[in-house]
Amino acid sequence: MPELKIRKIDFQFGDDIPFQFNPNNLYWSNFVNYISLIGPAFERYFIRA
């Protein structure tokens, strides 16, 4: 098996990225942001189910 080559990729994000990606429905926008933050913590439980 060949060795893995580790690359350091420089991601650049602009300062104009909005926190609420759906300004017409702030409840949904914040709910999806919340799920995106806590989702990885519960991933092991979803996989077991």
PDB file of N, CA and C in Angstrom:
ATOM      1  N   MET A   1       0.836  -1.166   0.000  1.00  0.00           N
ATOM      2  CA  MET A   1       0.000   0.000   0.000  1.00  0.00           C
ATOM      3  C   MET A   1       0.894   1.247   0.000  1.00  0.00           C
ATOM      4  N   PRO A   2       0.614   2.205  -0.868  1.00  0.00           N
ATOM      5  CA  PRO A   2       1.451   3.412  -0.904  1.00  0.00           C
ATOM      6  C   PRO A   2       1.224   4.267   0.347  1.00  0.00           C
ATOM      7  N   GLU A   3       2.245   5.032   0.680  1.00  0.00           N
ATOM      8  CA  GLU A   3       2.132   5.916   1.836  1.00  0.00           C
ATOM      9  C   GLU A   3       1.204   7.079   1.515  1.00  0.00           C
ATOM     10  N   LEU A   4       0.488   7.507   2.535  1.00  0.00           N
ATOM     11  CA  LEU A   4      -0.387   8.657   2.366  1.00  0.00           C
ATOM     12  C   LEU A   4       0.436   9.936   2.378  1.00  0.00           C
ATOM     13  N   LYS A   5       0.123  10.816   1.468  1.00  0.00           N
ATOM     14  CA  LYS A   5       0.803  12.097   1.418  1.00  0.00           C
ATOM     15  C   LYS A   5      -0.099  13.127   2.090  1.00  0.00           C
ATOM     16  N   ILE A   6       0.367  13.694   3.181  1.00  0.00           N
ATOM     17  CA  ILE A   6      -0.418  14.678   3.917  1.00  0.00           C
ATOM     18  C   ILE A   6      -0.180  16.043   3.296  1.00  0.00           C
ATOM     19  N   ARG A   7      -1.280  16.661   2.912  1.00  0.00           N
ATOM     20  CA  ARG A   7      -1.200  17.987   2.314  1.00  0.00           C
ATOM     21  C   ARG A   7      -1.871  18.990   3.239  1.00  0.00           C
ATOM     22  N   LYS A   8      -1.300  20.150   3.354  1.00  0.00           N
ATOM     23  CA  LYS A   8      -1.913  21.220   4.126  1.00  0.00           C
ATOM     24  C   LYS A   8      -2.593  22.160   3.141  1.00  0.00           C
ATOM     25  N   ILE A   9      -3.911  22.166   3.212  1.00  0.00           N
ATOM     26  CA  ILE A   9      -4.693  22.985   2.294  1.00  0.00           C
ATOM     27  C   ILE A   9      -5.117  24.250   3.027  1.00  0.00           C
ATOM     28  N   ASP A  10      -4.875  25.373   2.428  1.00  0.00           N
ATOM     29  CA  ASP A  10      -5.212  26.657   3.028  1.00  0.00           C
ATOM     30  C   ASP A  10      -6.590  27.092   2.537  1.00  0.00           C
ATOM     31  N   PHE A  11      -7.585  26.985   3.421  1.00  0.00           N
ATOM     32  CA  PHE A  11      -8.928  27.435   3.084  1.00  0.00           C
ATOM     33  C   PHE A  11      -9.057  28.898   3.469  1.00  0.00           C
ATOM     34  N   GLN A  12      -9.565  29.679   2.564  1.00  0.00           N
ATOM     35  CA  GLN A  12      -9.762  31.095   2.846  1.00  0.00           C
ATOM     36  C   GLN A  12     -11.236  31.418   2.686  1.00  0.00           C
ATOM     37  N   PHE A  13     -11.802  31.973   3.738  1.00  0.00           N
ATOM     38  CA  PHE A  13     -13.204  32.359   3.728  1.00  0.00           C
ATOM     39  C   PHE A  13     -13.288  33.868   3.860  1.00  0.00           C
ATOM     40  N   GLY A  14     -14.194  34.446   3.113  1.00  0.00           N
ATOM     41  CA  GLY A  14     -14.390  35.881   3.188  1.00  0.00           C
ATOM     42  C   GLY A  14     -15.127  36.283   4.456  1.00  0.00           C
ATOM     43  N   ASP A  15     -15.037  37.552   4.799  1.00  0.00           N
ATOM     44  CA  ASP A  15     -15.723  38.063   5.984  1.00  0.00           C
ATOM     45  C   ASP A  15     -17.200  38.329   5.735  1.00  0.00           C
ATOM     46  N   ASP A  16     -17.656  38.153   4.512  1.00  0.00           N
ATOM     47  CA  ASP A  16     -19.040  38.473   4.179  1.00  0.00           C
ATOM     48  C   ASP A  16     -19.971  37.259   4.226  1.00  0.00           C
ATOM     49  N   ILE A  17     -19.547  36.159   4.853  1.00  0.00           N
ATOM     50  CA  ILE A  17     -20.396  34.978   4.965  1.00  0.00           C
ATOM     51  C   ILE A  17     -21.395  35.212   6.089  1.00  0.00           C
ATOM     52  N   PRO A  18     -22.696  35.188   5.789  1.00  0.00           N
ATOM     53  CA  PRO A  18     -23.692  35.479   6.826  1.00  0.00           C
ATOM     54  C   PRO A  18     -23.863  34.313   7.792  1.00  0.00           C
ATOM     55  N   PHE A  19     -24.130  34.633   9.067  1.00  0.00           N
ATOM     56  CA  PHE A  19     -24.382  33.593  10.058  1.00  0.00           C
ATOM     57  C   PHE A  19     -25.740  32.952   9.800  1.00  0.00           C
ATOM     58  N   GLN A  20     -26.755  33.762   9.515  1.00  0.00           N
ATOM     59  CA  GLN A  20     -28.062  33.236   9.141  1.00  0.00           C
ATOM     60  C   GLN A  20     -28.092  33.125   7.622  1.00  0.00           C
ATOM     61  N   PHE A  21     -28.028  31.885   7.137  1.00  0.00           N
ATOM     62  CA  PHE A  21     -27.969  31.691   5.692  1.00  0.00           C
ATOM     63  C   PHE A  21     -29.334  31.824   5.043  1.00  0.00           C
ATOM     64  N   ASN A  22     -30.412  31.858   5.842  1.00  0.00           N
ATOM     65  CA  ASN A  22     -31.763  32.028   5.320  1.00  0.00           C
ATOM     66  C   ASN A  22     -32.430  33.167   6.089  1.00  0.00           C
ATOM     67  N   PRO A  23     -32.205  34.417   5.698  1.00  0.00           N
ATOM     68  CA  PRO A  23     -32.739  35.547   6.471  1.00  0.00           C
ATOM     69  C   PRO A  23     -34.265  35.626   6.463  1.00  0.00           C
ATOM     70  N   ASN A  24     -34.926  34.954   5.531  1.00  0.00           N
ATOM     71  CA  ASN A  24     -36.387  34.970   5.497  1.00  0.00           C
ATOM     72  C   ASN A  24     -37.001  34.065   6.550  1.00  0.00           C
ATOM     73  N   ASN A  25     -36.234  33.115   7.079  1.00  0.00           N
ATOM     74  CA  ASN A  25     -36.739  32.191   8.092  1.00  0.00           C
ATOM     75  C   ASN A  25     -35.633  31.979   9.127  1.00  0.00           C
ATOM     76  N   LEU A  26     -35.529  32.921  10.070  1.00  0.00           N
ATOM     77  CA  LEU A  26     -34.443  32.879  11.044  1.00  0.00           C
ATOM     78  C   LEU A  26     -34.543  31.670  11.959  1.00  0.00           C
ATOM     79  N   TYR A  27     -35.761  31.226  12.279  1.00  0.00           N
ATOM     80  CA  TYR A  27     -35.921  30.047  13.131  1.00  0.00           C
ATOM     81  C   TYR A  27     -35.272  28.837  12.466  1.00  0.00           C
ATOM     82  N   TRP A  28     -35.581  28.594  11.211  1.00  0.00           N
ATOM     83  CA  TRP A  28     -35.022  27.440  10.494  1.00  0.00           C
ATOM     84  C   TRP A  28     -33.509  27.568  10.347  1.00  0.00           C
ATOM     85  N   SER A  29     -33.041  28.761  10.041  1.00  0.00           N
ATOM     86  CA  SER A  29     -31.614  28.986   9.866  1.00  0.00           C
ATOM     87  C   SER A  29     -30.845  28.665  11.149  1.00  0.00           C
ATOM     88  N   ASN A  30     -31.321  29.149  12.283  1.00  0.00           N
ATOM     89  CA  ASN A  30     -30.645  28.879  13.555  1.00  0.00           C
ATOM     90  C   ASN A  30     -30.789  27.428  13.972  1.00  0.00           C
ATOM     91  N   PHE A  31     -31.913  26.796  13.669  1.00  0.00           N
ATOM     92  CA  PHE A  31     -32.107  25.387  13.992  1.00  0.00           C
ATOM     93  C   PHE A  31     -31.102  24.519  13.237  1.00  0.00           C
ATOM     94  N   VAL A  32     -30.924  24.779  11.966  1.00  0.00           N
ATOM     95  CA  VAL A  32     -29.974  24.003  11.158  1.00  0.00           C
ATOM     96  C   VAL A  32     -28.539  24.259  11.630  1.00  0.00           C
ATOM     97  N   ASN A  33     -28.215  25.491  12.002  1.00  0.00           N
ATOM     98  CA  ASN A  33     -26.889  25.776  12.561  1.00  0.00           C
ATOM     99  C   ASN A  33     -26.669  24.988  13.842  1.00  0.00           C
ATOM    100  N   TYR A  34     -27.682  24.912  14.689  1.00  0.00           N
ATOM    101  CA  TYR A  34     -27.581  24.183  15.952  1.00  0.00           C
ATOM    102  C   TYR A  34     -27.369  22.690  15.698  1.00  0.00           C
ATOM    103  N   ILE A  35     -28.138  22.121  14.786  1.00  0.00           N
ATOM    104  CA  ILE A  35     -27.995  20.702  14.459  1.00  0.00           C
ATOM    105  C   ILE A  35     -26.600  20.426  13.896  1.00  0.00           C
ATOM    106  N   SER A  36     -26.076  21.345  13.104  1.00  0.00           N
ATOM    107  CA  SER A  36     -24.735  21.164  12.542  1.00  0.00           C
ATOM    108  C   SER A  36     -23.665  21.166  13.628  1.00  0.00           C
ATOM    109  N   LEU A  37     -23.905  21.894  14.708  1.00  0.00           N
ATOM    110  CA  LEU A  37     -22.923  21.948  15.790  1.00  0.00           C
ATOM    111  C   LEU A  37     -22.982  20.729  16.697  1.00  0.00           C
ATOM    112  N   ILE A  38     -24.197  20.247  17.006  1.00  0.00           N
ATOM    113  CA  ILE A  38     -24.304  19.120  17.939  1.00  0.00           C
ATOM    114  C   ILE A  38     -24.349  17.778  17.226  1.00  0.00           C
ATOM    115  N   GLY A  39     -24.541  17.768  15.930  1.00  0.00           N
ATOM    116  CA  GLY A  39     -24.647  16.516  15.181  1.00  0.00           C
ATOM    117  C   GLY A  39     -23.476  15.574  15.356  1.00  0.00           C
ATOM    118  N   PRO A  40     -22.242  16.035  15.234  1.00  0.00           N
ATOM    119  CA  PRO A  40     -21.112  15.111  15.386  1.00  0.00           C
ATOM    120  C   PRO A  40     -21.043  14.438  16.757  1.00  0.00           C
ATOM    121  N   ALA A  41     -21.523  15.103  17.797  1.00  0.00           N
ATOM    122  CA  ALA A  41     -21.485  14.505  19.137  1.00  0.00           C
ATOM    123  C   ALA A  41     -22.418  13.302  19.242  1.00  0.00           C
ATOM    124  N   PHE A  42     -23.511  13.310  18.492  1.00  0.00           N
ATOM    125  CA  PHE A  42     -24.491  12.231  18.556  1.00  0.00           C
ATOM    126  C   PHE A  42     -24.367  11.242  17.405  1.00  0.00           C
ATOM    127  N   GLU A  43     -23.350  11.386  16.582  1.00  0.00           N
ATOM    128  CA  GLU A  43     -23.194  10.525  15.409  1.00  0.00           C
ATOM    129  C   GLU A  43     -23.044   9.060  15.795  1.00  0.00           C
ATOM    130  N   ARG A  44     -22.320   8.771  16.869  1.00  0.00           N
ATOM    131  CA  ARG A  44     -22.127   7.371  17.268  1.00  0.00           C
ATOM    132  C   ARG A  44     -23.450   6.713  17.641  1.00  0.00           C
ATOM    133  N   TYR A  45     -24.383   7.478  18.207  1.00  0.00           N
ATOM    134  CA  TYR A  45     -25.681   6.915  18.574  1.00  0.00           C
ATOM    135  C   TYR A  45     -26.543   6.673  17.334  1.00  0.00           C
ATOM    136  N   PHE A  46     -26.434   7.557  16.354  1.00  0.00           N
ATOM    137  CA  PHE A  46     -27.189   7.370  15.116  1.00  0.00           C
ATOM    138  C   PHE A  46     -26.693   6.142  14.363  1.00  0.00           C
ATOM    139  N   ILE A  47     -25.403   5.900  14.375  1.00  0.00           N
ATOM    140  CA  ILE A  47     -24.839   4.756  13.661  1.00  0.00           C
ATOM    141  C   ILE A  47     -25.248   3.454  14.329  1.00  0.00           C
ATOM    142  N   ARG A  48     -25.291   3.428  15.670  1.00  0.00           N
ATOM    143  CA  ARG A  48     -25.687   2.215  16.383  1.00  0.00           C
ATOM    144  C   ARG A  48     -27.149   1.859  16.164  1.00  0.00           C
ATOM    145  N   ALA A  49     -27.988   2.852  15.938  1.00  0.00           N
ATOM    146  CA  ALA A  49     -29.439   2.609  15.830  1.00  0.00           C
ATOM    147  C   ALA A  49     -29.829   1.952  14.551  1.00  0.00           C
TER     148      ALA A  49
END
